[in-house]
C-alpha cells in the first residue's frame, strides 16, 4: 500500500499553471521571504539539499516544487518524498513568476523544523566527548552556511548560535551548507553570557578563537566536551569573553593576518577531528 | 614638492555632479563590467582593498572615487594615493547612478595591472622553496577570492590559474580576497597540460588534492617547490591528472564527504605554513 502510494505520488505530480495558485503560497517571493514571515518554514533548493531533507528526521517537508523540464532526471529523489507530501510541477514562466527570480536549479521544497530545542535540552543530549562550534554575532548567511558544511565534514556534534547570529535555515545558508544546516543539530538562543553559563552547567570546556589567542590551534585536543567560540569577521569575540576563556589562535602571516571565520572553523574542526580519529 | 602635491590632491578632490561625466566612464555599470570590456582594468572596493592597492607595486591605480559623506574619515587612505592619480568625489545619487547599483561602501578605485607575466617568467621568479596553489577550472568568484585570502594568510608564494578559472581581478574576487588578489603574485595561462609541463620544467613537485588522494594532508611537508592542484567543486580534477601526480586527501566524515574548495585550501596551506615555520 505504501509502495503504491509512493509510486502514485511520483507518477502523478500535481501540475500547476497559475502563478497565483494558493498551493504555491509558501514559494512566493522567495528572496523577500528570507527576511520576514517565514513562520518556522524554510526553503530548500537543489537536489543535494533535498536529499538531506528527506533523509533527516529533525525536519519535515511540506511540499516539493519541481521545474517541469527537470522531472525526468529526478525519479530517485522523488521516490524518497514521503507519501503525504505533495509534489507540484510547473513550467519555467510559472516558477519564476512565483519565486520572483530566475530559479535556475528548478528543484525546491518547503520544510519545517519539527521541534525547536531549548538550550539545556540541546546541550544535555550531546555525548560526553563532543565538539561544539558556538557562533557569536555571525550574521553573514554565507559564513554560517560554510561553518555548518565544515561541521558536517568534520563531525562536530552540533552547533550553537547566539540570537544575533543568523538563522541557519535561511535559504542561502542552507544552500551554502550543501544541506548540512539540515543535518548538524543546532540551537539558536540567548546572548553570550547565557550561553557561557549553560556551557558551564553542561561541563563544556570553552575555547575562544582569536587572532590574539594564547594557545596555537595545532596543539588542540578534545578530551571531553569542547565548545569553540567563533566571533564575527568585523569585531571578533568581545574582549571580556576572550579573557575569561582558554583562547586559541591560528598562526598566520604577520603581513596579512586576516582569515575568514569559516576558513578558521575548517582548520580548527579538521584539527580536532584528526585528533579524535587518532585517539 | 612631492609633499605639497600629495597634500594638494587630498585637499582638492575633484567634485563631480554629472553622472554622465566622462571622467567616471570606468566606473559605469560596474556589475556588467565584471563580464565584458574591462580592458585590463579592475575595480577595487573598500578601504582595506584600496590600502593594498596603494601599497603594492604590481598594480597601478588610475583613479579613485569616493562618496562625499565618507571623505572625512579617509584622510589616511587619501594620503597614500599617488600624486598623479585623480580623486573624484560624488554625492550618493551620482555614485549610484554611475555604478548602476547601491554602492554602500562608497570607496572605489580603478586599477590596472602593470605587467602580465608569462608562465615561465612567473615560475622562474619563485624561490627554491615555494608553495604554489594551482587552480584548475575554478570559475566561482567567491572561491577564487577566498583561496587568495588563504594564500596571503599562509604566505603561499604565488597562485597559478588555468584559463578556465576566473580572473582573480574580478570585482567580487578582489572583495572576497580582502585585497589578497592584489597582493599574492599570480599568473593565469593555458590548460592543465601546459601548466603541468611548465611546473615540471621549473622543478615543482605537483600534488593533486582529491577526496580519493593517497596521502593524508596532515602528512604533507614542503621541502622544495610544491604546487598543489585544486579542482572545481563540481567535478574536481580530471582523473588522468590525479593518476599522474602524488594525490593528497583531507580525511573527513564518510557520511558527509563534502568540503568547499576554499576550505580545503585553508587546511592544506595552513598545514604547509605550519611545517615551514617549524623547519
Coordinates of C-alpha atoms in Angstrom, one line a residue:
Chain A
X1 CA 0.0 0.0 0.0
X2 CA 2.7 2.4 1.0
X3 CA 4.7 1.4 -2.1
X4 CA 1.8 2.0 -4.3
X5 CA 1.1 5.5 -2.8
X6 CA 4.8 6.4 -3.3
X7 CA 4.7 5.4 -6.9
X8 CA 1.5 7.2 -7.4
X9 CA 2.9 10.4 -6.0
X10 CA 5.9 10.1 -8.3
X11 CA 3.7 9.2 -11.3
X12 CA 1.2 11.9 -10.7
X13 CA 2.9 15.1 -9.6
X14 CA 0.4 18.0 -9.4
X15 CA 0.8 20.3 -12.4
X16 CA 0.2 24.0 -11.7
X17 CA -0.2 26.6 -14.4
X18 CA -1.5 29.6 -12.5
X19 CA 1.2 31.6 -10.6
X20 CA -1.5 32.8 -8.3
X21 CA -2.4 29.2 -7.2
X22 CA -2.6 29.2 -3.4
X23 CA -0.9 25.9 -3.1
X24 CA 2.4 27.7 -4.1
X25 CA 1.9 30.5 -1.5
X26 CA 5.0 29.3 0.5
X27 CA 7.2 29.7 -2.6
X28 CA 6.0 33.3 -3.3
X29 CA 8.7 36.0 -3.5
X30 CA 11.3 33.7 -2.0
X31 CA 14.0 36.3 -1.6
X32 CA 11.8 38.6 0.5
X33 CA 10.7 35.6 2.5
X34 CA 14.3 35.2 3.7
X35 CA 13.8 38.4 5.6
X36 CA 10.3 38.2 7.1
X37 CA 7.3 36.0 7.5
X38 CA 8.9 32.6 7.4
X39 CA 6.7 31.3 10.3
X40 CA 9.0 28.4 11.1
X41 CA 9.3 27.3 7.4
X42 CA 12.4 27.2 5.3
X43 CA 13.1 26.9 1.6
X44 CA 15.4 24.1 0.4
X45 CA 16.9 24.3 -3.0
X46 CA 18.7 21.8 -5.2
X47 CA 18.9 18.0 -5.4
X48 CA 21.6 17.5 -2.8
X49 CA 19.9 19.6 -0.2
X50 CA 16.5 17.9 -0.8
X51 CA 18.1 14.5 -0.4
X52 CA 19.4 15.7 3.0
X53 CA 15.9 17.0 3.9
X54 CA 14.2 13.7 3.0
X55 CA 16.8 11.7 4.9
X56 CA 16.8 13.6 8.2
X57 CA 14.2 13.3 10.8
X58 CA 14.6 16.7 12.5
X59 CA 12.8 18.3 9.6
X60 CA 9.6 17.6 7.7
X61 CA 8.9 18.6 4.2
X62 CA 5.6 20.3 3.5
X63 CA 5.7 20.3 -0.3
X64 CA 8.1 20.0 -3.3
X65 CA 8.1 22.2 -6.4
X66 CA 9.9 20.9 -9.5
X67 CA 10.6 22.6 -12.8
X68 CA 8.8 20.6 -15.5
X69 CA 11.9 20.0 -17.6
X70 CA 13.8 18.6 -14.6
X71 CA 11.2 16.0 -13.8
X72 CA 12.7 13.1 -15.8
X73 CA 16.1 13.2 -14.1
X74 CA 14.7 13.2 -10.6
X75 CA 13.0 9.9 -10.2
X76 CA 15.4 8.8 -7.4
X77 CA 14.8 11.9 -5.4
X78 CA 11.0 11.8 -6.0
X79 CA 11.0 8.2 -4.8
X80 CA 12.2 9.5 -1.4
X81 CA 9.5 12.1 -1.0
X82 CA 7.2 10.9 1.9
X83 CA 3.7 9.8 0.7
X84 CA 1.8 12.7 2.2
X85 CA 4.0 15.4 0.7
X86 CA 2.6 16.9 -2.5
X87 CA 4.9 17.3 -5.4
X88 CA 4.0 20.3 -7.6
X89 CA 5.3 20.7 -11.1
X90 CA 5.4 24.0 -13.1
X91 CA 6.8 25.4 -16.2
X92 CA 9.6 27.9 -16.1
X93 CA 7.5 31.1 -16.5
X94 CA 5.2 30.0 -13.7
X95 CA 8.1 29.0 -11.4
X96 CA 10.0 32.3 -12.0
X97 CA 6.8 34.3 -11.5
X98 CA 6.0 32.7 -8.2
X99 CA 9.5 32.7 -6.8
X100 CA 10.2 36.3 -8.0
X101 CA 13.6 35.4 -9.5
X102 CA 15.2 33.1 -12.1
X103 CA 15.1 29.7 -10.4
X104 CA 17.8 28.0 -12.4
X105 CA 18.0 24.8 -10.4
X106 CA 14.3 24.2 -10.6
X107 CA 14.2 21.9 -7.5
X108 CA 12.6 23.4 -4.4
X109 CA 10.9 22.3 -1.3
X110 CA 9.3 23.9 1.7
X111 CA 10.4 22.4 5.0
X112 CA 9.6 22.9 8.7
X113 CA 11.6 22.2 11.8
X114 CA 9.7 19.6 13.9
X115 CA 10.9 20.8 17.2
X116 CA 12.9 23.8 18.5
X117 CA 15.1 22.5 21.2
X118 CA 15.8 24.7 24.3
X119 CA 19.4 25.4 25.2
X120 CA 19.7 22.9 28.2
X121 CA 17.8 20.2 26.3
X122 CA 20.1 20.6 23.4
X123 CA 23.3 20.5 25.4
X124 CA 22.3 17.7 27.6
X125 CA 21.7 15.5 24.6
X126 CA 25.3 15.8 23.4
X127 CA 27.7 13.0 24.1
X128 CA 30.4 13.0 26.8
X129 CA 33.0 13.6 24.2
X130 CA 31.8 16.3 21.9
X131 CA 32.9 19.2 19.6
X132 CA 30.5 22.1 19.5
X133 CA 31.2 25.3 17.5
X134 CA 29.5 28.3 19.1
X135 CA 28.7 31.2 16.8
X136 CA 28.6 34.7 18.4
X137 CA 27.3 37.5 16.3
X138 CA 27.9 35.8 12.9
X139 CA 25.1 37.3 10.8
X140 CA 26.6 36.6 7.4
X141 CA 24.5 33.8 5.7
X142 CA 27.4 32.5 3.7
X143 CA 29.7 32.2 6.7
X144 CA 27.0 30.4 8.8
X145 CA 26.3 28.0 5.9
X146 CA 30.0 27.4 5.3
X147 CA 30.6 26.7 9.1
X148 CA 27.8 24.1 9.0
X149 CA 29.3 22.4 6.0
X150 CA 32.7 22.2 7.8
X151 CA 31.0 21.0 10.9
X152 CA 29.3 18.1 9.0
X153 CA 32.5 17.2 7.2
X154 CA 34.4 17.0 10.4
X155 CA 31.6 15.5 12.5
X156 CA 31.0 18.3 15.0
X157 CA 28.3 17.1 17.3
X158 CA 26.2 20.2 17.0
X159 CA 26.3 24.0 16.6
X160 CA 25.1 26.6 19.0
X161 CA 24.3 30.2 17.8
X162 CA 23.6 33.3 19.8
X163 CA 20.5 35.3 19.0
X164 CA 22.5 37.8 17.0
X165 CA 23.8 35.2 14.6
X166 CA 21.6 34.5 11.6
X167 CA 19.2 31.6 11.4
X168 CA 21.0 28.6 9.6
X169 CA 17.7 27.9 7.9
X170 CA 17.8 30.9 5.7
X171 CA 17.7 29.8 2.1
X172 CA 21.2 30.9 1.3
X173 CA 22.8 29.4 4.4
X174 CA 21.2 26.0 3.7
X175 CA 22.4 26.3 0.1
X176 CA 26.0 27.2 1.0
X177 CA 26.0 24.5 3.7
X178 CA 25.1 21.9 0.9
X179 CA 22.4 20.7 3.3
X180 CA 24.5 20.5 6.4
X181 CA 22.2 23.1 8.0
X182 CA 19.5 20.3 7.9
X183 CA 21.9 17.7 9.2
X184 CA 24.0 19.1 12.0
X185 CA 21.8 19.6 15.2
X186 CA 21.7 23.2 16.3
X187 CA 20.2 25.5 18.8
X188 CA 19.9 29.3 18.5
X189 CA 19.2 31.0 21.8
X190 CA 20.2 33.9 24.0
X191 CA 23.3 36.0 24.4
X192 CA 26.9 35.1 25.0
X193 CA 26.5 35.3 28.8
X194 CA 23.6 33.0 28.9
X195 CA 25.4 30.6 26.5
X196 CA 28.6 30.5 28.6
X197 CA 26.6 29.8 31.7
X198 CA 24.8 27.0 30.0
X199 CA 28.0 25.5 28.6
X200 CA 29.4 25.6 32.1
X201 CA 26.4 23.8 33.5
X202 CA 26.9 21.1 30.9
X203 CA 30.6 20.8 31.6
X204 CA 31.9 22.1 28.4
X205 CA 35.5 23.4 28.2
X206 CA 35.1 26.7 26.3
X207 CA 37.8 27.8 23.8
X208 CA 37.7 31.3 22.3
X209 CA 39.2 31.6 18.8
X210 CA 41.0 34.9 18.4
X211 CA 44.0 36.2 16.5
X212 CA 45.5 37.0 19.9
X213 CA 44.8 33.6 21.4
X214 CA 47.4 32.1 23.8
X215 CA 47.3 28.5 22.5
X216 CA 48.2 27.6 18.9
X217 CA 45.4 25.7 17.2
X218 CA 47.7 22.9 16.2
X219 CA 48.1 22.0 19.9
X220 CA 44.4 21.4 20.4
X221 CA 42.9 18.2 21.5
X222 CA 39.4 17.3 22.7
X223 CA 39.4 15.1 25.7
X224 CA 35.8 15.8 26.7
X225 CA 33.1 18.3 25.8
X226 CA 34.8 21.1 23.9
X227 CA 33.0 24.3 22.8
X228 CA 34.8 26.6 20.3
X229 CA 33.5 30.2 20.3
X230 CA 33.7 32.0 17.0
X231 CA 33.1 35.7 16.6
X232 CA 32.1 37.8 13.6
X233 CA 34.6 38.8 10.9
X234 CA 34.5 42.5 11.8
X235 CA 34.7 42.6 15.5
X236 CA 35.6 39.1 16.7
X237 CA 34.6 37.9 20.1
X238 CA 34.2 40.5 22.9
X239 CA 37.4 41.1 24.9
X240 CA 35.9 40.1 28.2
X241 CA 34.9 36.7 26.7
X242 CA 38.4 36.1 25.3
X243 CA 39.9 37.0 28.7
X244 CA 37.7 34.6 30.6
X245 CA 38.3 31.5 28.4
X246 CA 41.2 29.5 27.1
X247 CA 42.0 31.4 23.9
X248 CA 43.2 29.8 20.8
X249 CA 44.9 31.3 17.8
X250 CA 45.6 30.2 14.2
X251 CA 49.2 31.3 13.5
X252 CA 49.5 33.1 10.2
X253 CA 51.4 35.7 8.3
X254 CA 52.2 38.9 10.2
X255 CA 51.8 40.8 6.9
X256 CA 48.2 39.6 6.2
X257 CA 46.6 38.4 9.5
X258 CA 43.2 38.0 8.0
X259 CA 41.3 34.7 7.8
X260 CA 37.7 34.2 7.0
X261 CA 35.8 32.8 10.0
X262 CA 34.6 29.8 8.0
X263 CA 38.2 29.1 6.9
X264 CA 39.2 29.3 10.5
X265 CA 36.5 26.9 11.5
X266 CA 37.7 24.5 8.8
X267 CA 41.2 24.5 10.2
X268 CA 40.2 24.1 13.9
X269 CA 37.5 21.4 13.2
X270 CA 39.9 19.5 11.0
X271 CA 42.5 19.6 13.8
X272 CA 40.0 18.3 16.4
X273 CA 38.6 15.6 14.0
X274 CA 42.1 14.4 13.2
X275 CA 42.9 14.2 16.9
X276 CA 39.7 12.3 17.7
X277 CA 40.4 9.8 14.9
X278 CA 43.8 9.0 16.3
X279 CA 42.8 8.9 19.9
Chain B
X1 CA 57.3 69.4 -3.9
X2 CA 56.0 65.8 -3.8
X3 CA 54.7 66.5 -0.3
X4 CA 52.9 69.6 -1.5
X5 CA 51.3 67.8 -4.5
X6 CA 50.1 65.0 -2.2
X7 CA 48.5 67.4 0.2
X8 CA 47.0 69.3 -2.7
X9 CA 45.4 66.1 -4.0
X10 CA 43.9 65.4 -0.6
X11 CA 42.8 68.9 -0.1
X12 CA 41.3 69.3 -3.5
X13 CA 39.5 66.2 -4.6
X14 CA 37.6 66.7 -7.8
X15 CA 33.9 67.0 -7.3
X16 CA 31.6 65.6 -10.0
X17 CA 27.9 66.3 -10.1
X18 CA 27.0 64.9 -13.5
X19 CA 26.6 61.1 -13.7
X20 CA 27.4 61.3 -17.4
X21 CA 30.8 62.9 -16.8
X22 CA 33.3 61.0 -18.9
X23 CA 36.0 61.0 -16.2
X24 CA 33.8 58.4 -14.4
X25 CA 33.5 56.2 -17.5
X26 CA 35.5 53.4 -16.0
X27 CA 33.0 53.2 -13.0
X28 CA 29.9 53.0 -15.3
X29 CA 27.7 49.9 -14.8
X30 CA 30.2 48.2 -12.6
X31 CA 28.4 44.9 -12.4
X32 CA 28.2 44.5 -16.2
X33 CA 31.8 45.5 -16.4
X34 CA 32.7 42.3 -14.5
X35 CA 31.7 40.4 -17.5
X36 CA 33.0 42.3 -20.5
X37 CA 35.1 45.2 -21.6
X38 CA 37.4 45.5 -18.7
X39 CA 40.4 46.1 -20.9
X40 CA 43.0 45.2 -18.3
X41 CA 41.3 47.3 -15.7
X42 CA 39.8 46.2 -12.4
X43 CA 37.5 47.8 -9.8
X44 CA 38.7 47.9 -6.2
X45 CA 36.2 48.4 -3.5
X46 CA 36.5 49.4 0.2
X47 CA 39.2 50.9 2.4
X48 CA 41.1 47.7 3.1
X49 CA 41.4 46.7 -0.5
X50 CA 42.4 50.2 -1.6
X51 CA 45.1 50.2 1.1
X52 CA 46.5 47.0 -0.5
X53 CA 46.3 48.6 -4.0
X54 CA 48.3 51.7 -3.0
X55 CA 50.8 49.6 -1.1
X56 CA 51.6 47.0 -3.9
X57 CA 53.8 47.7 -6.8
X58 CA 52.4 45.2 -9.3
X59 CA 49.3 47.3 -9.8
X60 CA 48.7 51.0 -10.5
X61 CA 45.7 53.0 -9.6
X62 CA 44.1 55.1 -12.4
X63 CA 41.6 57.0 -10.3
X64 CA 39.7 57.0 -7.0
X65 CA 36.0 57.7 -6.5
X66 CA 34.8 58.5 -3.0
X67 CA 31.3 59.1 -1.7
X68 CA 31.2 62.6 -0.4
X69 CA 30.0 61.6 3.1
X70 CA 32.9 59.2 3.6
X71 CA 35.6 61.8 2.7
X72 CA 36.3 63.0 6.3
X73 CA 37.1 59.5 7.6
X74 CA 39.5 58.7 4.8
X75 CA 42.4 61.2 5.2
X76 CA 44.9 58.4 6.0
X77 CA 43.9 56.5 2.9
X78 CA 43.9 59.5 0.7
X79 CA 47.3 60.5 1.9
X80 CA 48.6 57.3 0.3
X81 CA 47.1 58.0 -3.2
X82 CA 50.0 58.7 -5.6
X83 CA 50.2 62.3 -6.7
X84 CA 49.2 61.7 -10.3
X85 CA 46.0 59.8 -9.5
X86 CA 42.9 61.9 -9.5
X87 CA 40.5 61.5 -6.6
X88 CA 36.9 62.1 -7.6
X89 CA 34.2 62.8 -5.1
X90 CA 30.4 62.5 -5.7
X91 CA 27.2 62.5 -3.8
X92 CA 25.2 59.3 -3.3
X93 CA 22.7 59.8 -6.2
X94 CA 25.5 60.4 -8.7
X95 CA 27.6 57.5 -7.4
X96 CA 24.7 55.0 -7.5
X97 CA 23.6 56.3 -11.0
X98 CA 27.1 55.8 -12.4
X99 CA 27.8 52.4 -10.8
X100 CA 24.4 51.1 -11.6
X101 CA 23.8 49.8 -8.1
X102 CA 23.7 50.9 -4.5
X103 CA 27.4 51.5 -3.6
X104 CA 27.2 51.2 0.1
X105 CA 30.9 51.3 0.9
X106 CA 31.4 54.4 -1.1
X107 CA 35.2 53.9 -1.6
X108 CA 36.2 52.8 -5.1
X109 CA 39.2 52.8 -7.4
X110 CA 40.1 51.7 -10.9
X111 CA 43.3 49.8 -11.1
X112 CA 45.4 48.3 -13.8
X113 CA 48.0 45.5 -13.8
X114 CA 51.4 46.9 -14.7
X115 CA 52.6 43.7 -16.4
X116 CA 51.1 40.4 -17.3
X117 CA 53.8 37.7 -16.5
X118 CA 54.2 34.8 -18.9
X119 CA 54.1 31.3 -17.3
X120 CA 57.8 30.6 -17.4
X121 CA 58.8 34.1 -16.2
X122 CA 56.3 33.8 -13.4
X123 CA 57.6 30.3 -12.3
X124 CA 61.3 31.1 -12.6
X125 CA 60.9 34.1 -10.3
X126 CA 59.6 31.9 -7.4
X127 CA 62.1 30.9 -4.7
X128 CA 63.7 27.5 -4.4
X129 CA 61.4 26.7 -1.5
X130 CA 57.9 27.7 -2.5
X131 CA 54.2 26.8 -2.1
X132 CA 52.1 27.4 -5.2
X133 CA 48.3 26.7 -5.3
X134 CA 47.3 25.9 -8.9
X135 CA 43.6 26.4 -9.7
X136 CA 42.1 24.3 -12.5
X137 CA 38.6 25.1 -13.6
X138 CA 37.7 27.2 -10.6
X139 CA 35.3 29.7 -12.1
X140 CA 33.4 30.7 -8.9
X141 CA 34.5 34.3 -8.0
X142 CA 34.0 33.7 -4.3
X143 CA 36.1 30.6 -4.2
X144 CA 38.9 32.2 -6.1
X145 CA 38.8 35.2 -3.8
X146 CA 38.8 33.1 -0.7
X147 CA 41.7 31.0 -1.9
X148 CA 43.7 34.1 -2.5
X149 CA 42.9 35.3 1.0
X150 CA 44.1 31.9 2.5
X151 CA 47.2 32.1 0.3
X152 CA 48.1 35.5 1.7
X153 CA 47.4 34.5 5.3
X154 CA 49.6 31.4 5.0
X155 CA 52.2 33.0 2.7
X156 CA 51.9 31.0 -0.4
X157 CA 54.5 32.4 -2.9
X158 CA 52.0 32.8 -5.7
X159 CA 49.0 31.3 -7.4
X160 CA 48.7 29.8 -10.8
X161 CA 45.3 29.6 -12.6
X162 CA 44.3 27.8 -15.8
X163 CA 42.5 29.7 -18.5
X164 CA 39.1 28.2 -17.4
X165 CA 39.5 29.6 -13.9
X166 CA 38.1 33.0 -13.3
X167 CA 40.2 36.2 -13.3
X168 CA 41.1 37.0 -9.7
X169 CA 40.8 40.7 -10.6
X170 CA 37.0 40.4 -10.9
X171 CA 35.5 42.9 -8.5
X172 CA 33.9 40.2 -6.4
X173 CA 37.0 38.1 -6.2
X174 CA 39.1 41.1 -5.1
X175 CA 36.5 41.9 -2.4
X176 CA 36.2 38.4 -1.1
X177 CA 40.0 38.2 -1.0
X178 CA 40.1 41.3 1.2
X179 CA 42.7 42.6 -1.3
X180 CA 44.9 39.5 -1.4
X181 CA 44.2 39.2 -5.1
X182 CA 46.3 42.4 -5.4
X183 CA 49.0 41.1 -3.1
X184 CA 49.7 37.4 -4.0
X185 CA 51.6 37.2 -7.3
X186 CA 49.6 35.2 -9.9
X187 CA 49.6 34.1 -13.5
X188 CA 46.6 32.8 -15.4
X189 CA 47.5 30.9 -18.5
X190 CA 46.9 27.9 -20.6
X191 CA 45.4 24.5 -19.8
X192 CA 46.3 21.8 -17.3
X193 CA 48.6 20.0 -19.7
X194 CA 50.6 23.2 -20.4
X195 CA 50.7 24.1 -16.8
X196 CA 52.0 20.6 -15.7
X197 CA 54.7 20.8 -18.3
X198 CA 55.8 24.2 -17.1
X199 CA 55.7 23.1 -13.4
X200 CA 57.9 20.2 -14.4
X201 CA 60.4 22.5 -16.3
X202 CA 60.7 24.6 -13.1
X203 CA 61.1 21.6 -10.8
X204 CA 57.9 21.7 -8.9
X205 CA 56.6 18.7 -7.1
X206 CA 52.9 18.6 -8.1
X207 CA 50.3 17.4 -5.6
X208 CA 46.7 16.8 -6.7
X209 CA 44.1 17.5 -4.0
X210 CA 41.3 14.9 -4.3
X211 CA 38.9 13.2 -1.9
X212 CA 40.4 9.9 -3.2
X213 CA 44.0 11.1 -2.6
X214 CA 46.5 8.5 -1.4
X215 CA 48.4 10.8 1.1
X216 CA 46.7 12.3 4.0
X217 CA 47.1 16.1 4.1
X218 CA 48.4 16.1 7.7
X219 CA 51.5 14.2 6.5
X220 CA 52.4 17.0 4.0
X221 CA 55.7 18.8 4.1
X222 CA 57.3 21.2 1.6
X223 CA 61.0 20.5 1.2
X224 CA 61.3 22.4 -2.1
X225 CA 59.0 23.8 -4.7
X226 CA 55.5 22.4 -4.1
X227 CA 52.5 23.0 -6.4
X228 CA 49.0 22.0 -5.1
X229 CA 46.5 21.5 -7.8
X230 CA 42.9 22.3 -6.8
X231 CA 39.9 21.4 -9.0
X232 CA 36.4 22.8 -9.2
X233 CA 33.7 22.0 -6.6
X234 CA 31.5 20.1 -9.1
X235 CA 34.0 18.0 -11.0
X236 CA 37.3 18.1 -9.1
X237 CA 40.5 17.5 -11.0
X238 CA 40.4 15.3 -14.1
X239 CA 41.2 11.6 -13.3
X240 CA 44.2 11.5 -15.6
X241 CA 45.7 14.4 -13.7
X242 CA 45.1 12.7 -10.3
X243 CA 46.6 9.5 -11.5
X244 CA 49.8 11.1 -12.8
X245 CA 50.6 13.1 -9.7
X246 CA 51.1 12.5 -6.0
X247 CA 47.5 12.7 -4.7
X248 CA 46.5 14.2 -1.4
X249 CA 43.3 13.9 0.5
X250 CA 41.8 15.6 3.5
X251 CA 40.2 12.9 5.7
X252 CA 36.7 13.7 6.7
X253 CA 33.4 12.1 7.6
X254 CA 32.3 9.2 5.4
X255 CA 28.7 10.5 5.9
X256 CA 29.3 14.0 4.5
X257 CA 32.4 14.0 2.4
X258 CA 31.9 17.5 1.0
X259 CA 34.3 20.3 1.7
X260 CA 34.3 23.6 -0.1
X261 CA 37.5 24.0 -2.2
X262 CA 38.5 27.2 -0.4
X263 CA 38.1 25.5 3.0
X264 CA 40.3 22.7 1.7
X265 CA 42.9 25.2 0.6
X266 CA 42.8 26.7 4.1
X267 CA 43.6 23.4 5.7
X268 CA 46.4 22.4 3.2
X269 CA 48.0 25.9 3.2
X270 CA 47.9 26.1 7.0
X271 CA 49.5 22.6 7.2
X272 CA 52.3 23.6 4.8
X273 CA 52.8 27.0 6.5
X274 CA 53.0 25.4 10.0
X275 CA 55.5 22.9 8.7
X276 CA 57.7 25.6 7.1
X277 CA 57.6 27.7 10.3
X278 CA 58.9 24.7 12.3
X279 CA 61.5 23.6 9.8

